[in-house]
């Protein structure tokens, strides 16, 4: 099952998320995910594992398990590379690390322009802006960064471009200046953070949505997020467990189907081969209207990935 993007390309509705996949295991995990049937791989420069992800992809291609054009490979432009003169340099680094000639989708990771840090100084730079642990920013309008991405589509280095962690106002403004409309918006999306107005607006614009952290606090437990530690897991929530029992599915499958049934792509990850297969096969059942209404009642507006927690950056305030 896939989503037809406004760029004309098809994006699988279920993919494998590469966030927090360790360098030691990434190549094998990606290779095994391809063997199971995954074709979308969602990565980012900031994840620091693109070389290993590329090793897994290329091993599968070299062995004939899959061809390059059967895969949908995603990366994201990190905050330090927003200046147009640095965008292609950053993309080239990703393509080199992945050992690929093009990306299927390249997203602006956050609508935040940190000060440029040369790749040879620190890569990925994370929150480093060239001055210890102090944050520094550049005055780069988002449309300038977007224009640079548009030029890389024309060069054939990227097939589709999009955005991540943008709010409605920023999207509303960007689409009015864009020559190439964003193909995808990626957002934190789970029953505790449903964002129905944003989703309605973005889908009305013909922009596809990918939800990350579909399992809510689960994604942030290993980061020792106090917010996540203080929040009941969705896997054990009585509403989710009851719906899962009714459909003879796992809680994870219900959470993923809640998104895909509404046309939202998902990018879960798992180290467990059985769960890897389960997460991929979530489109063979339908949640009822009653199921959907019950899940809708779980919305708390609870966001776990918020730049306000970094340096009081008010994207979502």
CSV table of C-alpha atoms in Angstrom, one decimal:
chain,number,residue,atom,x,y,z
A,1,UNK,CA,0.0,0.0,0.0
A,2,UNK,CA,1.4,3.4,-0.9
A,3,UNK,CA,0.5,7.1,-1.1
A,4,UNK,CA,0.7,8.9,-4.5
A,5,UNK,CA,2.7,12.1,-3.8
A,6,UNK,CA,2.0,15.4,-5.5
A,7,UNK,CA,5.5,15.0,-7.1
A,8,UNK,CA,4.1,12.0,-9.0
A,9,UNK,CA,6.1,9.4,-7.0
A,10,UNK,CA,4.7,6.6,-4.9
A,11,UNK,CA,5.6,6.5,-1.2
A,12,UNK,CA,5.0,3.3,0.8
A,13,UNK,CA,2.5,3.9,3.7
A,14,UNK,CA,4.6,1.9,6.1
A,15,UNK,CA,8.3,2.3,6.4
A,16,UNK,CA,11.2,1.7,8.7
A,17,UNK,CA,12.4,4.5,10.9
A,18,UNK,CA,16.2,4.9,11.4
A,19,UNK,CA,16.1,7.2,14.4
A,20,UNK,CA,18.1,5.8,17.3
A,21,UNK,CA,19.2,2.7,15.3
A,22,UNK,CA,22.8,2.2,16.6
A,23,UNK,CA,25.8,2.4,14.3
A,24,UNK,CA,26.7,-1.2,15.4
A,25,UNK,CA,23.4,-2.7,14.3
A,26,UNK,CA,22.1,-0.4,11.6
A,27,UNK,CA,23.5,-2.2,8.5
A,28,UNK,CA,22.1,-5.5,9.7
A,29,UNK,CA,18.8,-4.0,10.7
A,30,UNK,CA,18.2,-2.3,7.4
A,31,UNK,CA,19.3,-5.4,5.5
A,32,UNK,CA,16.9,-7.6,7.5
A,33,UNK,CA,14.1,-5.1,7.2
A,34,UNK,CA,14.5,-5.3,3.4
A,35,UNK,CA,14.4,-9.1,3.6
A,36,UNK,CA,11.1,-8.8,5.6
A,37,UNK,CA,9.6,-6.5,2.9
A,38,UNK,CA,10.3,-2.9,4.0
A,39,UNK,CA,10.9,-0.5,1.1
A,40,UNK,CA,10.7,2.9,2.8
A,41,UNK,CA,13.6,3.9,5.0
A,42,UNK,CA,13.3,7.2,6.9
A,43,UNK,CA,16.7,8.6,8.0
A,44,UNK,CA,18.3,11.9,8.7
A,45,UNK,CA,21.7,13.6,8.8
A,46,UNK,CA,21.2,14.1,12.5
A,47,UNK,CA,20.8,10.4,13.3
A,48,UNK,CA,24.5,9.9,12.6
A,49,UNK,CA,24.0,6.5,11.1
A,50,UNK,CA,23.7,7.1,7.3
A,51,UNK,CA,26.9,5.3,6.4
A,52,UNK,CA,25.7,2.1,8.1
A,53,UNK,CA,22.1,2.5,6.7
A,54,UNK,CA,23.7,2.8,3.3
A,55,UNK,CA,25.8,-0.4,3.9
A,56,UNK,CA,22.6,-2.3,4.7
A,57,UNK,CA,20.8,-0.9,1.6
A,58,UNK,CA,23.7,-1.6,-0.7
A,59,UNK,CA,24.3,-5.1,0.6
A,60,UNK,CA,20.6,-5.9,-0.2
A,61,UNK,CA,20.9,-4.3,-3.7
A,62,UNK,CA,24.2,-6.1,-4.4
A,63,UNK,CA,22.7,-9.5,-3.4
A,64,UNK,CA,19.7,-8.9,-5.7
A,65,UNK,CA,17.2,-8.8,-2.9
A,66,UNK,CA,15.9,-5.5,-4.2
A,67,UNK,CA,16.7,-2.9,-6.9
A,68,UNK,CA,17.3,0.8,-6.1
A,69,UNK,CA,14.1,1.9,-7.8
A,70,UNK,CA,12.1,-0.4,-5.5
A,71,UNK,CA,13.3,1.5,-2.5
A,72,UNK,CA,12.1,4.9,-1.1
A,73,UNK,CA,15.0,6.4,0.8
A,74,UNK,CA,14.4,9.5,3.0
A,75,UNK,CA,16.8,11.9,4.7
A,76,UNK,CA,16.5,15.3,6.4
A,77,UNK,CA,18.5,18.5,6.1
A,78,UNK,CA,19.8,19.4,9.6
A,79,UNK,CA,19.5,22.8,11.1
A,80,UNK,CA,23.1,23.9,10.5
A,81,UNK,CA,22.8,23.7,6.7
A,82,UNK,CA,19.9,26.1,6.0
A,83,UNK,CA,21.9,28.7,4.2
A,84,UNK,CA,21.4,28.0,0.4
A,85,UNK,CA,25.2,27.9,-0.1
A,86,UNK,CA,25.4,24.9,2.3
A,87,UNK,CA,22.4,22.9,1.3
A,88,UNK,CA,24.0,21.0,-1.6
A,89,UNK,CA,27.1,20.4,0.4
A,90,UNK,CA,25.0,18.8,3.1
A,91,UNK,CA,23.0,16.7,0.6
A,92,UNK,CA,26.2,15.5,-1.0
A,93,UNK,CA,27.4,14.3,2.4
A,94,UNK,CA,24.2,12.3,2.8
A,95,UNK,CA,24.5,10.8,-0.7
A,96,UNK,CA,28.1,9.9,-0.1
A,97,UNK,CA,27.4,8.3,3.2
A,98,UNK,CA,24.4,6.3,1.8
A,99,UNK,CA,26.4,5.5,-1.3
A,100,UNK,CA,23.4,6.4,-3.4
A,101,UNK,CA,23.0,8.7,-6.5
A,102,UNK,CA,19.7,10.3,-5.4
A,103,UNK,CA,17.2,10.5,-2.5
A,104,UNK,CA,13.5,9.8,-3.0
A,105,UNK,CA,12.6,12.4,-0.4
A,106,UNK,CA,14.6,15.1,1.4
A,107,UNK,CA,12.9,17.1,4.2
A,108,UNK,CA,13.8,20.2,6.1
A,109,UNK,CA,14.2,18.6,9.5
A,110,UNK,CA,13.1,21.6,11.6
A,111,UNK,CA,12.2,25.2,10.6
A,112,UNK,CA,15.2,26.4,12.6
A,113,UNK,CA,18.5,27.8,11.2
A,114,UNK,CA,21.5,27.1,13.4
A,115,UNK,CA,24.8,28.7,12.6
A,116,UNK,CA,26.8,26.7,10.0
A,117,UNK,CA,29.3,24.2,11.2
A,118,UNK,CA,31.7,22.8,8.6
A,119,UNK,CA,31.4,19.1,8.1
A,120,UNK,CA,35.1,18.5,8.9
A,121,UNK,CA,34.7,20.3,12.2
A,122,UNK,CA,31.8,18.2,13.5
A,123,UNK,CA,29.3,15.9,11.8
A,124,UNK,CA,26.6,15.5,12.5
A,125,UNK,CA,26.7,18.7,14.6
A,126,UNK,CA,23.6,18.0,16.6
A,127,UNK,CA,23.1,21.1,18.9
A,128,UNK,CA,26.7,22.2,18.4
A,129,UNK,CA,26.9,25.7,16.8
A,130,UNK,CA,30.7,26.2,16.9
A,131,UNK,CA,30.7,27.5,20.5
A,132,UNK,CA,30.6,24.8,23.1
A,133,UNK,CA,27.0,24.2,24.3
A,134,UNK,CA,25.7,27.7,23.3
A,135,UNK,CA,23.1,28.0,20.6
A,136,UNK,CA,23.7,30.4,17.7
A,137,UNK,CA,21.4,31.0,14.8
A,138,UNK,CA,21.5,32.3,11.2
A,139,UNK,CA,19.1,34.8,9.6
A,140,UNK,CA,18.0,32.5,6.8
A,141,UNK,CA,14.4,32.6,5.7
A,142,UNK,CA,12.8,29.2,5.1
A,143,UNK,CA,11.9,30.1,1.5
A,144,UNK,CA,15.6,30.6,0.8
A,145,UNK,CA,16.4,27.1,2.0
A,146,UNK,CA,13.4,25.8,0.0
A,147,UNK,CA,14.6,27.4,-3.2
A,148,UNK,CA,18.0,25.5,-2.7
A,149,UNK,CA,16.1,22.3,-2.4
A,150,UNK,CA,14.0,23.0,-5.5
A,151,UNK,CA,17.2,23.5,-7.5
A,152,UNK,CA,18.5,20.1,-6.3
A,153,UNK,CA,15.3,18.5,-7.6
A,154,UNK,CA,16.1,20.1,-11.0
A,155,UNK,CA,19.6,18.5,-10.8
A,156,UNK,CA,18.1,15.1,-10.2
A,157,UNK,CA,19.7,14.6,-6.8
A,158,UNK,CA,16.3,14.5,-5.0
A,159,UNK,CA,13.0,13.2,-6.4
A,160,UNK,CA,10.6,14.8,-3.8
A,161,UNK,CA,11.1,17.5,-1.2
A,162,UNK,CA,9.2,18.2,2.0
A,163,UNK,CA,9.2,19.5,5.5
A,164,UNK,CA,9.2,18.2,9.1
A,165,UNK,CA,8.1,19.6,12.4
A,166,UNK,CA,6.4,22.7,10.7
A,167,UNK,CA,3.3,24.3,12.1
A,168,UNK,CA,0.3,25.4,10.1
A,169,UNK,CA,1.3,29.0,9.8
A,170,UNK,CA,4.8,28.2,8.4
A,171,UNK,CA,3.3,25.8,5.9
A,172,UNK,CA,0.6,28.3,4.9
A,173,UNK,CA,3.4,30.8,4.1
A,174,UNK,CA,5.8,28.4,2.4
A,175,UNK,CA,3.3,27.0,-0.1
A,176,UNK,CA,2.6,30.5,-1.3
A,177,UNK,CA,6.2,31.1,-2.2
A,178,UNK,CA,7.1,27.6,-3.3
A,179,UNK,CA,7.6,26.7,-7.0
A,180,UNK,CA,7.6,23.0,-6.1
A,181,UNK,CA,5.0,22.3,-3.4
A,182,UNK,CA,6.1,20.2,-0.4
A,183,UNK,CA,5.3,16.6,-1.1
A,184,UNK,CA,5.3,15.5,2.5
A,185,UNK,CA,5.0,16.9,6.0
A,186,UNK,CA,6.5,14.7,8.8
A,187,UNK,CA,5.1,15.3,12.3
A,188,UNK,CA,5.0,13.7,15.7
A,189,UNK,CA,1.7,11.9,15.6
A,190,UNK,CA,0.1,9.5,18.1
A,191,UNK,CA,-3.2,9.3,20.1
A,192,UNK,CA,-1.8,11.7,22.8
A,193,UNK,CA,-0.9,14.3,20.1
A,194,UNK,CA,-3.4,14.1,17.2
A,195,UNK,CA,-3.3,17.6,15.6
A,196,UNK,CA,-6.5,17.2,13.6
A,197,UNK,CA,-6.7,20.8,12.3
A,198,UNK,CA,-3.1,20.6,11.0
A,199,UNK,CA,-3.8,17.3,9.3
A,200,UNK,CA,-7.0,18.5,7.7
A,201,UNK,CA,-5.3,21.6,6.3
A,202,UNK,CA,-2.2,19.8,5.1
A,203,UNK,CA,-4.2,17.0,3.4
A,204,UNK,CA,-6.5,19.7,1.8
A,205,UNK,CA,-3.3,21.1,0.2
A,206,UNK,CA,-2.4,17.8,-1.4
A,207,UNK,CA,0.5,17.3,0.9
A,208,UNK,CA,1.0,13.8,2.3
A,209,UNK,CA,1.7,13.2,6.0
A,210,UNK,CA,4.1,10.9,7.7
A,211,UNK,CA,3.7,10.4,11.4
A,212,UNK,CA,6.6,9.6,13.6
A,213,UNK,CA,6.6,8.3,17.2
A,214,UNK,CA,3.4,6.5,16.5
A,215,UNK,CA,3.7,4.7,19.9
A,216,UNK,CA,3.8,8.0,21.8
A,217,UNK,CA,6.0,8.0,24.9
A,218,UNK,CA,7.6,4.7,24.0
A,219,UNK,CA,9.9,6.4,21.5
A,220,UNK,CA,11.4,8.7,24.2
A,221,UNK,CA,11.8,6.3,27.1
A,222,UNK,CA,15.4,5.4,26.1
A,223,UNK,CA,16.2,9.2,26.0
A,224,UNK,CA,15.1,9.3,29.6
A,225,UNK,CA,12.5,12.0,28.8
A,226,UNK,CA,10.8,12.9,32.1
A,227,UNK,CA,7.7,13.7,30.1
A,228,UNK,CA,7.7,10.2,28.6
A,229,UNK,CA,8.5,8.5,31.9
A,230,UNK,CA,5.6,10.3,33.5
A,231,UNK,CA,3.1,9.3,30.8
A,232,UNK,CA,1.2,5.9,30.7
A,233,UNK,CA,2.4,3.8,27.8
A,234,UNK,CA,-0.1,3.5,24.9
A,235,UNK,CA,0.7,-0.2,24.6
A,236,UNK,CA,-0.9,-0.8,28.0
A,237,UNK,CA,-3.7,1.7,27.7
A,238,UNK,CA,-7.1,0.0,28.3
A,239,UNK,CA,-8.7,1.6,25.2
A,240,UNK,CA,-5.9,0.4,22.9
A,241,UNK,CA,-5.7,-3.0,24.5
A,242,UNK,CA,-9.5,-3.5,24.2
A,243,UNK,CA,-9.5,-2.5,20.5
A,244,UNK,CA,-6.5,-4.8,19.9
A,245,UNK,CA,-8.2,-7.7,21.6
A,246,UNK,CA,-11.3,-7.2,19.5
A,247,UNK,CA,-9.4,-7.3,16.3
A,248,UNK,CA,-6.9,-10.0,17.4
A,249,UNK,CA,-4.1,-7.6,16.8
A,250,UNK,CA,-1.3,-6.2,18.9
A,251,UNK,CA,-1.5,-2.7,20.4
A,252,UNK,CA,1.3,-1.6,18.1
A,253,UNK,CA,-0.7,-2.7,15.0
A,254,UNK,CA,-3.8,-0.8,16.2
A,255,UNK,CA,-1.7,2.4,16.8
A,256,UNK,CA,-0.2,2.1,13.3
A,257,UNK,CA,-3.5,1.2,11.6
A,258,UNK,CA,-5.2,4.2,13.3
A,259,UNK,CA,-2.8,6.4,11.2
A,260,UNK,CA,-2.7,4.5,7.9
A,261,UNK,CA,-6.5,4.1,7.8
A,262,UNK,CA,-6.6,7.9,7.7
A,263,UNK,CA,-4.0,8.1,4.9
A,264,UNK,CA,-1.0,8.9,7.2
A,265,UNK,CA,2.2,7.1,6.6
A,266,UNK,CA,4.1,5.5,9.5
A,267,UNK,CA,7.8,4.7,10.2
A,268,UNK,CA,8.1,2.4,13.2
A,269,UNK,CA,11.2,0.5,14.0
A,270,UNK,CA,11.9,-2.8,15.9
A,271,UNK,CA,14.8,-5.0,16.6
A,272,UNK,CA,12.5,-8.0,17.0
A,273,UNK,CA,12.0,-9.9,13.7
A,274,UNK,CA,8.4,-10.9,14.6
A,275,UNK,CA,7.4,-7.3,15.5
A,276,UNK,CA,9.2,-6.1,12.4
A,277,UNK,CA,6.9,-8.2,10.3
A,278,UNK,CA,3.8,-7.3,12.4
A,279,UNK,CA,4.5,-3.6,12.0
A,280,UNK,CA,4.7,-3.9,8.2
A,281,UNK,CA,1.4,-5.8,8.0
A,282,UNK,CA,-1.2,-3.4,9.5
A,283,UNK,CA,-3.5,-2.8,6.6
A,284,UNK,CA,-5.4,-6.0,6.6
A,285,UNK,CA,-8.1,-4.9,9.1
A,286,UNK,CA,-10.4,-1.9,9.6
A,287,UNK,CA,-11.0,0.1,12.8
A,288,UNK,CA,-14.6,0.8,13.3
A,289,UNK,CA,-16.1,4.3,13.7
A,290,UNK,CA,-16.5,3.4,17.4
A,291,UNK,CA,-12.8,2.4,17.6
A,292,UNK,CA,-11.7,5.7,16.0
A,293,UNK,CA,-14.0,7.8,18.3
A,294,UNK,CA,-12.6,6.0,21.3
A,295,UNK,CA,-9.0,6.7,20.2
A,296,UNK,CA,-9.9,10.3,19.5
A,297,UNK,CA,-10.8,10.8,23.1
A,298,UNK,CA,-7.2,10.1,24.2
A,299,UNK,CA,-5.8,13.3,22.7
A,300,UNK,CA,-3.9,15.4,25.3
A,301,UNK,CA,-2.0,17.7,23.0
A,302,UNK,CA,1.1,16.1,24.6
A,303,UNK,CA,4.2,16.7,22.5
A,304,UNK,CA,7.4,14.9,23.3
A,305,UNK,CA,9.7,16.4,20.6
A,306,UNK,CA,9.6,20.2,21.2
A,307,UNK,CA,12.3,22.7,20.4
A,308,UNK,CA,11.0,24.8,23.3
A,309,UNK,CA,12.9,22.3,25.5
A,310,UNK,CA,16.1,23.0,23.6
A,311,UNK,CA,16.4,26.8,23.7
A,312,UNK,CA,12.9,28.2,24.2
A,313,UNK,CA,12.2,28.1,20.4
A,314,UNK,CA,8.5,28.6,20.2
A,315,UNK,CA,7.5,26.7,17.0
A,316,UNK,CA,4.5,25.0,18.7
A,317,UNK,CA,3.6,27.6,21.3
